[in-house]
Amino acid sequence: MSRVKIKEALAQEAGSVITVKGWVRAFRSNRFIALNDGSTINNIQIVIDADQLDETTLKGISTGASLAVTGNLVESQGAGQKVEINATEVIVLGNADPEEVQKTILQPKKHSLELLREQAHLRFRTNLFGAIFRIRHAMTFAIHNYFNEKGFYNLHTPIITGSDAEGAGEMFRVTNFDLENIPLTEDGKIDVEQDFFGKETNLTVSGQLEAELGAMALGQVYTFGPTFRAENSNTSRHLAEFWMIEPEVAFADLKDDMELSEDFMKYVIQYALDNCKDDLDFLLQRETNEDKSKPQAERNELNLIERLEFVVSNSFERITYTEAIDILQRSKPFKKKKFKFPVEWGVDLASEHERFLVEKHFKKPVIIFDYPKEIKAFYMRNNDDGKTVAAMDVLFPGIGEIIGGSQREERLDVLKEKIKDFNIEEEHIWWYLDTRKFGTAPHAGFGLGFERLMMFVTGMANIKDVIPFPRTPKNAEF
Ligand code: 4AD
Ligand code: MG
């Protein structure tokens, strides 16, 4: 008999004979099995008659084991579910030794997030991580849907690259040299010409530069790929490997870019509200329980669902960097010297400043634009004031920067000046400069950190808990 997904079985009327397959979440009273197959956060209850099963099968039914169960779908006698299965046949597909299970997070009780991370290969089996990764899928789908509906083309930009798009130098080197025996030139430098690609290469920090090339012909493109940064910052919002979505639009300016970012964020968050109800309800419940054990001041003012609805139904505040500095300098924490980092024109905003603006001052998402040119990347378009560039950051409550974007410098002479100021060699990005020679046009784009979006949508506080296998300094297990 073909397998019915548990999600579908739970939605069916009683009366048919079906087969389900899944993993045992709990087995109690030698009679009730809670079975889950990942199709939904909800388990189906299986009722067995222990006397009808042979001994080996009965012994095999234990937490973590995988089963195939055939039986009658009947109306449930107990509370908590509409239907359950009266098993007529149970096949143990894979055993899980109870003694071994005791040592793992499969044991059904509350485990710390740290322990769950150490057993990331098993944490998919928990309600929490099942919910998170189903939502992650839904968000991926929503993003592709959004851009497809808007006529964008998905572009696969290279993972291995010879350029440093952000100019931050935080890259992972790619080489197939024997590290014990690296070929050197006569003056003792690494002989990159003998390396696999015949030049220095790294893992990409952003697909933007290549996306710009695509946009200059296809009009509207977006990338959705892994990006890598060797930032040695062990924070709850940084990963060494994360996924980024980067739309790039020809004939668009910074204002269009900000509008696109707001419309896009609202669409994907609404998609979660519309399509991930069971999983969001679980996360909401979890957050509410956690909040109960926290002091009043640390509790969430709005709950998870309220926060998502709030973003969808309110417009994002737009302020210039100069206005942001002004607000910060007039703020209470500044006057009382509560900020750790300096607040003055020309200095990058620290996360404490961003969070003050978003969480205390405006209490909603904020887009800050027109940043000092010295603190932003070389490709951003110079404004006429001679001091700022047409850059924008979208800041979210609880997250801080979630999107970074800009209008791009499309004027060849200005761009050449800028790359000189940033000490970039022209011959390294001759192809990028070419697009400014052949039919250059105003264009703009941005990058959304996918895991930061996931943190916002799930309410998880640590970025390591929204990607299956996080890569961070000193950690590349699995
Ligand atoms: O602001 P960033 O560095 O912008 C760019 O890379 C541009 N090329 C984007 C563009 O205009 N096409 O990064 C974009 C976003 C950030 O706002 C943040 O959400 C996320 O990527 N991000 C990280 N997420 C997790 N871990 C890290 N180490 C991240 N660094 C950036
Ligand atoms: Mg940024």
PDB file of N, CA and C and ligand atoms in Angstrom, residues 376 393 401 404, ligand 2:
ATOM      1  N   LYS A 376      31.530  53.173   3.053  1.00  0.00           N
ATOM      2  CA  LYS A 376      30.773  52.241   2.202  1.00  0.00           C
ATOM      3  C   LYS A 376      31.626  51.758   1.026  1.00  0.00           C
ATOM      4  N   ASP A 393      20.553  51.024   4.100  1.00  0.00           N
ATOM      5  CA  ASP A 393      20.485  49.825   4.931  1.00  0.00           C
ATOM      6  C   ASP A 393      19.071  49.720   5.477  1.00  0.00           C
ATOM      7  N   GLU A 401      20.756  45.428  11.030  1.00  0.00           N
ATOM      8  CA  GLU A 401      20.819  45.445   9.562  1.00  0.00           C
ATOM      9  C   GLU A 401      20.383  44.111   8.983  1.00  0.00           C
ATOM     10  N   GLY A 404      21.402  45.405   2.931  1.00  0.00           N
ATOM     11  CA  GLY A 404      22.300  46.494   2.553  1.00  0.00           C
ATOM     12  C   GLY A 404      22.235  46.652   1.046  1.00  0.00           C
TER      13      GLY A 404
HETATM   14 MG    MG B   2      26.064  46.065   5.032  1.00  0.00          MG
END
